[in-house]
JSON list of C-alpha atoms in Angstrom, two decimals:
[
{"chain": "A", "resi": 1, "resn": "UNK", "atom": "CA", "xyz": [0.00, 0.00, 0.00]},
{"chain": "A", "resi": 2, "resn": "UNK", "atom": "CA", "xyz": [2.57, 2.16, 0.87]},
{"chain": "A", "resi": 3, "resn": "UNK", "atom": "CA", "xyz": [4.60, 1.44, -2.54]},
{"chain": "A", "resi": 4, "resn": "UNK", "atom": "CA", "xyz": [1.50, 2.53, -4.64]},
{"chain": "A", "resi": 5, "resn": "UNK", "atom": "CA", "xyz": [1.29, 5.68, -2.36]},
{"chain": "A", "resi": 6, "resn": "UNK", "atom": "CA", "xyz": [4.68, 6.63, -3.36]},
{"chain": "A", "resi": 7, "resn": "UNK", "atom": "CA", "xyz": [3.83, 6.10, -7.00]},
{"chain": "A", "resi": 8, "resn": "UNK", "atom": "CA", "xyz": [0.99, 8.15, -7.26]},
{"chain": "A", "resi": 9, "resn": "UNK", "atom": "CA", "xyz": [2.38, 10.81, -5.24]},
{"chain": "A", "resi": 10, "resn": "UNK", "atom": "CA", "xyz": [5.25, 10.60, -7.68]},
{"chain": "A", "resi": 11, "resn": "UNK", "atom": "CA", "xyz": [2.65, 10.76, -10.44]},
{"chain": "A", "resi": 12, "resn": "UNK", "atom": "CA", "xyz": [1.20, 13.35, -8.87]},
{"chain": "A", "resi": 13, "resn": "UNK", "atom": "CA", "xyz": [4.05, 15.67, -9.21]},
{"chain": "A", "resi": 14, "resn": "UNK", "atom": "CA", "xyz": [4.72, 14.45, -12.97]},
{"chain": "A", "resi": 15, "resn": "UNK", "atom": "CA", "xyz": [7.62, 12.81, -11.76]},
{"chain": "A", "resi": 16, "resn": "UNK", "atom": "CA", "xyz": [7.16, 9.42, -13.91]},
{"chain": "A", "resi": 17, "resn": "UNK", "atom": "CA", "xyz": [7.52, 11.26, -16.81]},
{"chain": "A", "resi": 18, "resn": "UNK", "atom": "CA", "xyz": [11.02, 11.70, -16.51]},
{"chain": "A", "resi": 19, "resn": "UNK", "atom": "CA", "xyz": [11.96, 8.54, -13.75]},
{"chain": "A", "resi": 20, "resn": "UNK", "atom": "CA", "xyz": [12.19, 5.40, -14.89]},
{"chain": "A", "resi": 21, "resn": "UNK", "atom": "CA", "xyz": [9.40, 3.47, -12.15]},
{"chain": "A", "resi": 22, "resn": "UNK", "atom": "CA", "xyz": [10.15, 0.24, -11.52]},
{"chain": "A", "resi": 23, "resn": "UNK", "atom": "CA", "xyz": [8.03, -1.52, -8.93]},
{"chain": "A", "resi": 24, "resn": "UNK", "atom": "CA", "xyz": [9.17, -4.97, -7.97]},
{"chain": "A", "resi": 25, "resn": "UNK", "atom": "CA", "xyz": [7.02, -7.23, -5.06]},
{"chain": "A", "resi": 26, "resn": "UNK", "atom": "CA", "xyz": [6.60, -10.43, -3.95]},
{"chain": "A", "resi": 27, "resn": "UNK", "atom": "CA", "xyz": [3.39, -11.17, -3.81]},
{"chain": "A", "resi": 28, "resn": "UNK", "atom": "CA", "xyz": [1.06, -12.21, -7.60]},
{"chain": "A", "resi": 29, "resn": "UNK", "atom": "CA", "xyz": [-0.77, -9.25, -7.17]},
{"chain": "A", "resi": 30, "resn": "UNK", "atom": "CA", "xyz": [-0.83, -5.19, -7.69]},
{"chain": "A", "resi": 31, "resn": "UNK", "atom": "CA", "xyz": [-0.95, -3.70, -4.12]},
{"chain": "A", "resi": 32, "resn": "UNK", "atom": "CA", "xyz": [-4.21, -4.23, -2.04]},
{"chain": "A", "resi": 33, "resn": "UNK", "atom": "CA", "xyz": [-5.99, -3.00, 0.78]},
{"chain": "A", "resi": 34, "resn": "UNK", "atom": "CA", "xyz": [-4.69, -5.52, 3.89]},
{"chain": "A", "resi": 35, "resn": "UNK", "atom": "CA", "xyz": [-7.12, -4.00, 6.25]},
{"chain": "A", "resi": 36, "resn": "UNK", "atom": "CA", "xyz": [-10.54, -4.86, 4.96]},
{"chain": "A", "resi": 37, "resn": "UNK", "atom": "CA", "xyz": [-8.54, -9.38, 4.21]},
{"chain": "A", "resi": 38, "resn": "UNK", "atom": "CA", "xyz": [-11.65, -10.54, 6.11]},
{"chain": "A", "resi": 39, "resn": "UNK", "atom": "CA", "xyz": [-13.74, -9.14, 3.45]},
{"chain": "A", "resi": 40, "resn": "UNK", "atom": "CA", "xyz": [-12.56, -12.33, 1.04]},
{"chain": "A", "resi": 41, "resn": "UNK", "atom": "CA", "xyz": [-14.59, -14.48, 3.43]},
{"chain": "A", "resi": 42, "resn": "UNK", "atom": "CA", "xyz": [-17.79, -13.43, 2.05]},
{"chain": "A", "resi": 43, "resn": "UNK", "atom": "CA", "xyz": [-16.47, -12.40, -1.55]},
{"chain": "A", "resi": 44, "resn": "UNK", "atom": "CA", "xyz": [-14.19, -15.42, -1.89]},
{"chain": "A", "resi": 45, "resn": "UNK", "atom": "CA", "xyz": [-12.48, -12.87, -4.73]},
{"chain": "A", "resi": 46, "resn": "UNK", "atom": "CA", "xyz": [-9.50, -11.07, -4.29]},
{"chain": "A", "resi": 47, "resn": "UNK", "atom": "CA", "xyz": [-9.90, -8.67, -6.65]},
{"chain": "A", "resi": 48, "resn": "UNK", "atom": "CA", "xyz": [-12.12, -6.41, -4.92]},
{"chain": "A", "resi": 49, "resn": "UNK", "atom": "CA", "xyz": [-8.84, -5.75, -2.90]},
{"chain": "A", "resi": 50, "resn": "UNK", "atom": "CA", "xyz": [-6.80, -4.71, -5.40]},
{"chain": "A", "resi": 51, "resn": "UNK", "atom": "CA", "xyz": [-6.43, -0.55, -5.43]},
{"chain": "A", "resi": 52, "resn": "UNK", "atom": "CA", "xyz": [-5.06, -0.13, -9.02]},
{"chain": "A", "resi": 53, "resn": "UNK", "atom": "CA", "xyz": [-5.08, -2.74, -11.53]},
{"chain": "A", "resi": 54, "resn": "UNK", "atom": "CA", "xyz": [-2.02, -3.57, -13.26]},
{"chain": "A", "resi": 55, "resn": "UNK", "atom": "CA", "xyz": [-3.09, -1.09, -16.32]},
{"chain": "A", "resi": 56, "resn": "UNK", "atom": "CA", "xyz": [-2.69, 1.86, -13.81]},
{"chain": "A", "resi": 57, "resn": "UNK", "atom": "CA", "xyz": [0.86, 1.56, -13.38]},
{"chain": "A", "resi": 58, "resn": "UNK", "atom": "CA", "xyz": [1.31, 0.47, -17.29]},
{"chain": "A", "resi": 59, "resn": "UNK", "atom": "CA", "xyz": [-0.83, 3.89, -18.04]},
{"chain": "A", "resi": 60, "resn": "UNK", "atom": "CA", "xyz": [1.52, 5.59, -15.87]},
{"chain": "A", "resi": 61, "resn": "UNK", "atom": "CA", "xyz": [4.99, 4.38, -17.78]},
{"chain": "A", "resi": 62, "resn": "UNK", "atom": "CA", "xyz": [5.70, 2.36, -14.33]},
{"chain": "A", "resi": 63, "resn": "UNK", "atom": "CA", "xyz": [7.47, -1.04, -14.95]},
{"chain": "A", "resi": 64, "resn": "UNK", "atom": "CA", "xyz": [5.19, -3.95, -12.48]},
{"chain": "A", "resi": 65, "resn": "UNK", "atom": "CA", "xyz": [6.90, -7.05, -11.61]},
{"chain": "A", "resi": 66, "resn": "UNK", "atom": "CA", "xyz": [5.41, -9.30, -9.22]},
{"chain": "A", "resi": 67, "resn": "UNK", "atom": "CA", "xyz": [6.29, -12.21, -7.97]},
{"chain": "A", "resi": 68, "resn": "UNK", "atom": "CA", "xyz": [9.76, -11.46, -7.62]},
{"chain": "A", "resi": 69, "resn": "UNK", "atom": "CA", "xyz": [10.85, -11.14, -4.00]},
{"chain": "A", "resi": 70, "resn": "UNK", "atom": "CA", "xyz": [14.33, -9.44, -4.17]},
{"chain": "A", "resi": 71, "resn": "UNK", "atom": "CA", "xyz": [16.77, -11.36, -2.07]},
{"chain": "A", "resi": 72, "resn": "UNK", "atom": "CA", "xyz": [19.76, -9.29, -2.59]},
{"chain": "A", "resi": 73, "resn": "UNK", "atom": "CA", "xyz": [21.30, -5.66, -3.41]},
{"chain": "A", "resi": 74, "resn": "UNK", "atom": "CA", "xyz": [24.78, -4.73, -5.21]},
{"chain": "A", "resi": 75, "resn": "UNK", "atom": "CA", "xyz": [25.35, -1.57, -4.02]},
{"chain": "A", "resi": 76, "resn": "UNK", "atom": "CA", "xyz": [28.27, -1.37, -5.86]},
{"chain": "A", "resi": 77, "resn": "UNK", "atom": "CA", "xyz": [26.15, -2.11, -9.31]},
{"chain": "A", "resi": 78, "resn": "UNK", "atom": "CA", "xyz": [23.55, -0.44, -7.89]},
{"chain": "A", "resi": 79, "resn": "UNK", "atom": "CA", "xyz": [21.23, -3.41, -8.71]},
{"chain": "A", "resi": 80, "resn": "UNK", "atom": "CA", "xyz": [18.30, -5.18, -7.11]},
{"chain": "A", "resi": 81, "resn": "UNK", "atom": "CA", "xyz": [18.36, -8.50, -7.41]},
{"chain": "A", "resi": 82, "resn": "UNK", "atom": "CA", "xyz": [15.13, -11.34, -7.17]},
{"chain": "A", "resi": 83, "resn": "UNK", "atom": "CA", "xyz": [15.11, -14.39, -6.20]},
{"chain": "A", "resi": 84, "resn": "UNK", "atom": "CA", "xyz": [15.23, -15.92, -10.42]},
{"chain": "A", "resi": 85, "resn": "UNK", "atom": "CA", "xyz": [18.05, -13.76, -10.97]},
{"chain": "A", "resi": 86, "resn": "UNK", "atom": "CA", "xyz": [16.96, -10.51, -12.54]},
{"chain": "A", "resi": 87, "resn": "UNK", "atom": "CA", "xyz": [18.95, -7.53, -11.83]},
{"chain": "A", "resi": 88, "resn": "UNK", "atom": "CA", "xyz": [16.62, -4.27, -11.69]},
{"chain": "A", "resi": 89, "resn": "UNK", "atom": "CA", "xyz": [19.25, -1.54, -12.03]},
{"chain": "A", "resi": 90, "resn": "UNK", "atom": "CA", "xyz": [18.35, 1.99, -10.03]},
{"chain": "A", "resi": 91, "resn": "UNK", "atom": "CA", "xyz": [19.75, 5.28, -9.27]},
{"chain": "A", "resi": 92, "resn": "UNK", "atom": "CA", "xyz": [17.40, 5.88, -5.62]},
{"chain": "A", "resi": 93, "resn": "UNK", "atom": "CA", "xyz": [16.11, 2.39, -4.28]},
{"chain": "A", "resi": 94, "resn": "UNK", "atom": "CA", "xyz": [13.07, 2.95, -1.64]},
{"chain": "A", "resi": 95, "resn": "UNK", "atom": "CA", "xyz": [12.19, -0.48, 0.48]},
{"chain": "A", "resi": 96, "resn": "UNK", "atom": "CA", "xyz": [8.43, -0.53, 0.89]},
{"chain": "A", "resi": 97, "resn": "UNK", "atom": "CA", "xyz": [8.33, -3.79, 2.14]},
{"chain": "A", "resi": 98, "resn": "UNK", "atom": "CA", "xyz": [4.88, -3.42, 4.76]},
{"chain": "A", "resi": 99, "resn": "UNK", "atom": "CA", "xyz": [5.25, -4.40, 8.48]},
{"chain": "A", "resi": 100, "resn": "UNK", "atom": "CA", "xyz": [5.89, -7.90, 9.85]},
{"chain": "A", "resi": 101, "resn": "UNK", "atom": "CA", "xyz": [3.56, -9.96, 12.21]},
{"chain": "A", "resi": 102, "resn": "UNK", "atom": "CA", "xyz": [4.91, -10.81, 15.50]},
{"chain": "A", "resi": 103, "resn": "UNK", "atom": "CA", "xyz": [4.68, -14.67, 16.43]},
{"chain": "A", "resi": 104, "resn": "UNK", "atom": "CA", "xyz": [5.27, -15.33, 19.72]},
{"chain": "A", "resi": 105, "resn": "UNK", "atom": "CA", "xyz": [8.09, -17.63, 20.11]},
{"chain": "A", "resi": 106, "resn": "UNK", "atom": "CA", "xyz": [6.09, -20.39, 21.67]},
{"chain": "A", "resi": 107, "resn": "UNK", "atom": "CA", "xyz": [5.77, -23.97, 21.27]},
{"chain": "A", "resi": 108, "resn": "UNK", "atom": "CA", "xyz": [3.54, -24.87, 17.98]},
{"chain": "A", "resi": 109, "resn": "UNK", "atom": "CA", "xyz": [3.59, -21.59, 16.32]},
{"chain": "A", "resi": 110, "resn": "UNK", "atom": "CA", "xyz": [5.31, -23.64, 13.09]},
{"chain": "A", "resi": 111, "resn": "UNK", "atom": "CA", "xyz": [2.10, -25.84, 12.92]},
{"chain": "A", "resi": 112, "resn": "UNK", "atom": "CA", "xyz": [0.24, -26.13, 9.61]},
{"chain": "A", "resi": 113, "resn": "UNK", "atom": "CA", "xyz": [-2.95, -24.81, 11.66]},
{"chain": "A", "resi": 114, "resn": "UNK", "atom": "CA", "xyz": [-1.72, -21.28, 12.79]},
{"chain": "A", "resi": 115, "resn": "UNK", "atom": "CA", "xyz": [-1.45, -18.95, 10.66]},
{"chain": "A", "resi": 116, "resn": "UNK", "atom": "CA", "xyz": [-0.24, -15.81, 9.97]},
{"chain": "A", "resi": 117, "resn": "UNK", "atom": "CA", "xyz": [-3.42, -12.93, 8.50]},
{"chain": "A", "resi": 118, "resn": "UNK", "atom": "CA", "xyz": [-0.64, -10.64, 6.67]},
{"chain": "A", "resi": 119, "resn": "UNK", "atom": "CA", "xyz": [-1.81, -10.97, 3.05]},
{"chain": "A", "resi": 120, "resn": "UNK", "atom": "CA", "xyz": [-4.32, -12.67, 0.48]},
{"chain": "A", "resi": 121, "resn": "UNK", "atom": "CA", "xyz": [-2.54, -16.11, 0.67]},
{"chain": "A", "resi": 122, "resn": "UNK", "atom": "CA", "xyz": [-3.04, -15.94, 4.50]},
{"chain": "A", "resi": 123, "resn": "UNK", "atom": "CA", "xyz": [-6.52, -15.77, 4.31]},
{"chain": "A", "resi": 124, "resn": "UNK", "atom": "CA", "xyz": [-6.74, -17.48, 1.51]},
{"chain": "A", "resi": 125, "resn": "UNK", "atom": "CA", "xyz": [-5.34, -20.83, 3.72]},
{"chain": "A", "resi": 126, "resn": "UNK", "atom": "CA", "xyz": [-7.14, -19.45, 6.62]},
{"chain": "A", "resi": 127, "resn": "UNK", "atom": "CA", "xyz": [-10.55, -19.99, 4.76]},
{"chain": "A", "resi": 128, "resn": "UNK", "atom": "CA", "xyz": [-9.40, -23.24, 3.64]},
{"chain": "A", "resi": 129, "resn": "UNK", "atom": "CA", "xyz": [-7.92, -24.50, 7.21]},
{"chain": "A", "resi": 130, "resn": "UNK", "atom": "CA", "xyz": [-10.81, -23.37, 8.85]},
{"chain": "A", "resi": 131, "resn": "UNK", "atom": "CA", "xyz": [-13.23, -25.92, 6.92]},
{"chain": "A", "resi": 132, "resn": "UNK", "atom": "CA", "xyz": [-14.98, -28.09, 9.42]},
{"chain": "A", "resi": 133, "resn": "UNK", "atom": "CA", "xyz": [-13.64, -26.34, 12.76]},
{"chain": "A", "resi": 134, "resn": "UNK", "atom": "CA", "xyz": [-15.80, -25.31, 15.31]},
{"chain": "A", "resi": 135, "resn": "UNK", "atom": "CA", "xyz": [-13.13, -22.68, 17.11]},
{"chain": "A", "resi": 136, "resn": "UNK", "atom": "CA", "xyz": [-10.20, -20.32, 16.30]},
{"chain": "A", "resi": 137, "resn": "UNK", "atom": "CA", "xyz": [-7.83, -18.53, 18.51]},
{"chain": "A", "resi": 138, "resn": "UNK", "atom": "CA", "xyz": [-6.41, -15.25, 17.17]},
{"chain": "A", "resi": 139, "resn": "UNK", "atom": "CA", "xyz": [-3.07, -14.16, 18.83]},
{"chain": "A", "resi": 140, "resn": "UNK", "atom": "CA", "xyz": [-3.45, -10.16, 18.87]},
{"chain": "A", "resi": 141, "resn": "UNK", "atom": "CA", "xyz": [-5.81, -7.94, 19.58]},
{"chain": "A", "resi": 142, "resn": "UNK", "atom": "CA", "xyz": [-4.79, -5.24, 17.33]},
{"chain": "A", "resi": 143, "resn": "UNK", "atom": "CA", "xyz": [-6.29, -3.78, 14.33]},
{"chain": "A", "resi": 144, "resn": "UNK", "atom": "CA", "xyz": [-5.81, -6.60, 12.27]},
{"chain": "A", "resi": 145, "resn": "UNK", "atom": "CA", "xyz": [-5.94, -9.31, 14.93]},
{"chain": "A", "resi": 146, "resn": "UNK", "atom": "CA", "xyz": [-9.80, -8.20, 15.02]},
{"chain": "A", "resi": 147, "resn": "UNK", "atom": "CA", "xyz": [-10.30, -8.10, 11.28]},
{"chain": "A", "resi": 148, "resn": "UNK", "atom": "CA", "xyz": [-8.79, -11.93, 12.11]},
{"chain": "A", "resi": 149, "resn": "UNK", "atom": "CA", "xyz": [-11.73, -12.46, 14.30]},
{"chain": "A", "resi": 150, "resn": "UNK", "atom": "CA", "xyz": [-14.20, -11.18, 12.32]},
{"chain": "A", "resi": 151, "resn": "UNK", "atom": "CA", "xyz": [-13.17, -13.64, 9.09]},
{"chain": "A", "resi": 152, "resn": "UNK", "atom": "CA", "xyz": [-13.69, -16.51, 11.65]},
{"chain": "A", "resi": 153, "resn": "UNK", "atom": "CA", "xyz": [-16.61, -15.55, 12.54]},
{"chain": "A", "resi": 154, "resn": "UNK", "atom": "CA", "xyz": [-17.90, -15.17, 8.76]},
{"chain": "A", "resi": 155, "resn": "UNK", "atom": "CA", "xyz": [-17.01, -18.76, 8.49]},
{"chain": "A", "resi": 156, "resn": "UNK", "atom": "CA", "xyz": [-19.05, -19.56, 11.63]},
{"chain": "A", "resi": 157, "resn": "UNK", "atom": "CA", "xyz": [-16.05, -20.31, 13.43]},
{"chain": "A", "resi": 158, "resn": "UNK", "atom": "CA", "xyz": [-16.45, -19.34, 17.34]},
{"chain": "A", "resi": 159, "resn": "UNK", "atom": "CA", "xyz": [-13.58, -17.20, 17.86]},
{"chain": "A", "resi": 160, "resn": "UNK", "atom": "CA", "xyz": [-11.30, -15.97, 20.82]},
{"chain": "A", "resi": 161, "resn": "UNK", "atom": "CA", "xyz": [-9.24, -13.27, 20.76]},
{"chain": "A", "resi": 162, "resn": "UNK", "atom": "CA", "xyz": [-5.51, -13.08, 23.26]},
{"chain": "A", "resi": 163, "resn": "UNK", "atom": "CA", "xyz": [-4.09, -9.77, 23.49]},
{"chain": "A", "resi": 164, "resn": "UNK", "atom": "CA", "xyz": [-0.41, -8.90, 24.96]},
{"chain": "A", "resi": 165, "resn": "UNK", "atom": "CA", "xyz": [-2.04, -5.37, 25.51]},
{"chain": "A", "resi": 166, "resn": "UNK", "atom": "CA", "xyz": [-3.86, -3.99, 28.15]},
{"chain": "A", "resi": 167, "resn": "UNK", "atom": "CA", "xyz": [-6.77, -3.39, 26.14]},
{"chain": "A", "resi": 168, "resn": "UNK", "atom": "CA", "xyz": [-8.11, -3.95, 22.51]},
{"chain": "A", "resi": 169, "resn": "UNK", "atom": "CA", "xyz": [-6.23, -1.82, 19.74]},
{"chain": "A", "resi": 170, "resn": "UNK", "atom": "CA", "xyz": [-3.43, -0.34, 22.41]},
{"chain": "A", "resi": 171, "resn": "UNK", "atom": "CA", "xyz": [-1.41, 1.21, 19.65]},
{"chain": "A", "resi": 172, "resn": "UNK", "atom": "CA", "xyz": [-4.37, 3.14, 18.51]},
{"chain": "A", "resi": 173, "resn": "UNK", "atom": "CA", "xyz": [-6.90, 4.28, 21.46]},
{"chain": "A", "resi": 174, "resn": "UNK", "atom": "CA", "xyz": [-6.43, 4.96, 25.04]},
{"chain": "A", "resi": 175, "resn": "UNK", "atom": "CA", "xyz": [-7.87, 2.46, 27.59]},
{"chain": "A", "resi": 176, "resn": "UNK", "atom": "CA", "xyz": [-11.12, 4.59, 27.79]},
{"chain": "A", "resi": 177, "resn": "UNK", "atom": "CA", "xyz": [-11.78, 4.76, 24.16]},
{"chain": "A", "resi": 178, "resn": "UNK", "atom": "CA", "xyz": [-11.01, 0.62, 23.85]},
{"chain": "A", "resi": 179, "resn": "UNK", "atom": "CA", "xyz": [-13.83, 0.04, 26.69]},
{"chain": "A", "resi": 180, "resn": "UNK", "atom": "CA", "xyz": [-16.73, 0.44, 23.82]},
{"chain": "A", "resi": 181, "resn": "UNK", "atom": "CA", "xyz": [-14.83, -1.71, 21.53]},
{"chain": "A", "resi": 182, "resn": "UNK", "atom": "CA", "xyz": [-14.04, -4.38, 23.78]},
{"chain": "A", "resi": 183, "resn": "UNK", "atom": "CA", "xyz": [-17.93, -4.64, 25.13]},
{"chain": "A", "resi": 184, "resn": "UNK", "atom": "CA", "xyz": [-18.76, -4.40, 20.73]},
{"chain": "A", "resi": 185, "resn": "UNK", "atom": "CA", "xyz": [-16.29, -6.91, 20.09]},
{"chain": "A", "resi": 186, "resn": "UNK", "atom": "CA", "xyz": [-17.66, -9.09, 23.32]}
]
């Protein structure tokens, strides 16, 4: 998301018509919105998700690759390199690489059962793991730790929610302002 914000800003300011744009990323798709995942329980279609098609950037002269998770950089060549090989040369390189999940470093967080909710394959396994389960535990109480909860309970899965925090959301509201969410969420 934040990767597509810097293109259009820089699209913004006319910039791409004299930059060469490349925008590499790991993941199959254009950049999405993470925060609304749960809505692919209901829609079972990623697209929806998507906030610029791939014929944005092309419209915009901006080179897409996807797929390609770079795994090293030359600094001397100045090159980006992916995982197959290909060297994407650049004169300013900007990392826009999102934030990572915790996992607690507990006993049985490797198991094919938990599961990270970072990105469309996450959910994508979440709605297939969750076939035939009656509960689901959701590690985080955060923003997207209650999106979590709410695709579980879209696939009628009684949820429970564990939070490090002292209340719901604790990056975002004070313990006053989480009291209404927590008795909503409840």
């Amino acid at each position: 998301m934040v990767g597509l914000h810097l293109c259009k800003s820089l699209v913004k300011r006319g910039l791409h018509e004299t930059l060469s744009i490349q925008v590499v990323g790991s993941e199959s798709v254009p950049a999405y919105d993470r925060i609304h995942l749960s809505s692919y329980v209901k829609t079972r279609e990623s697209e929806s998700l998507i906030l610029e098609k791939e014929t944005w950037y092309e419209e915009q002269g901006i080179q897409l690759t996807l797929g390609q998770p770079i795994n090293s950089i030359d600094l001397k060549k100045k090159e980006a390199v992916s995982v197959d090989g290909t060297a994407f040369a650049y004169d300013y390189l900007v990392f826009a690489t999102g934030s990572r999940a915790f996992s607690p470093p507990i006993e049985g967080i490797d198991h094919n059962n938990v599961i990270l909710y970072r990105n469309i394959t996450d959910i994508q396994k979440i709605v297939e793991v969750a076939e035939g389960k009656i509960h689901g535990t959701i590690i985080g109480g955060g923003l997207l730790g209650l999106e979590a909860a709410q695709a579980l309970q879209e696939l009628k899965l009684k949820s429970s929610v564990i939070h490090l925090g002292g209340h719901l959301m604790s990056s975002q509201l004070t313990p006053a302002a989480a009291k209404p969410l927590q008795n909503q969420v409840e």
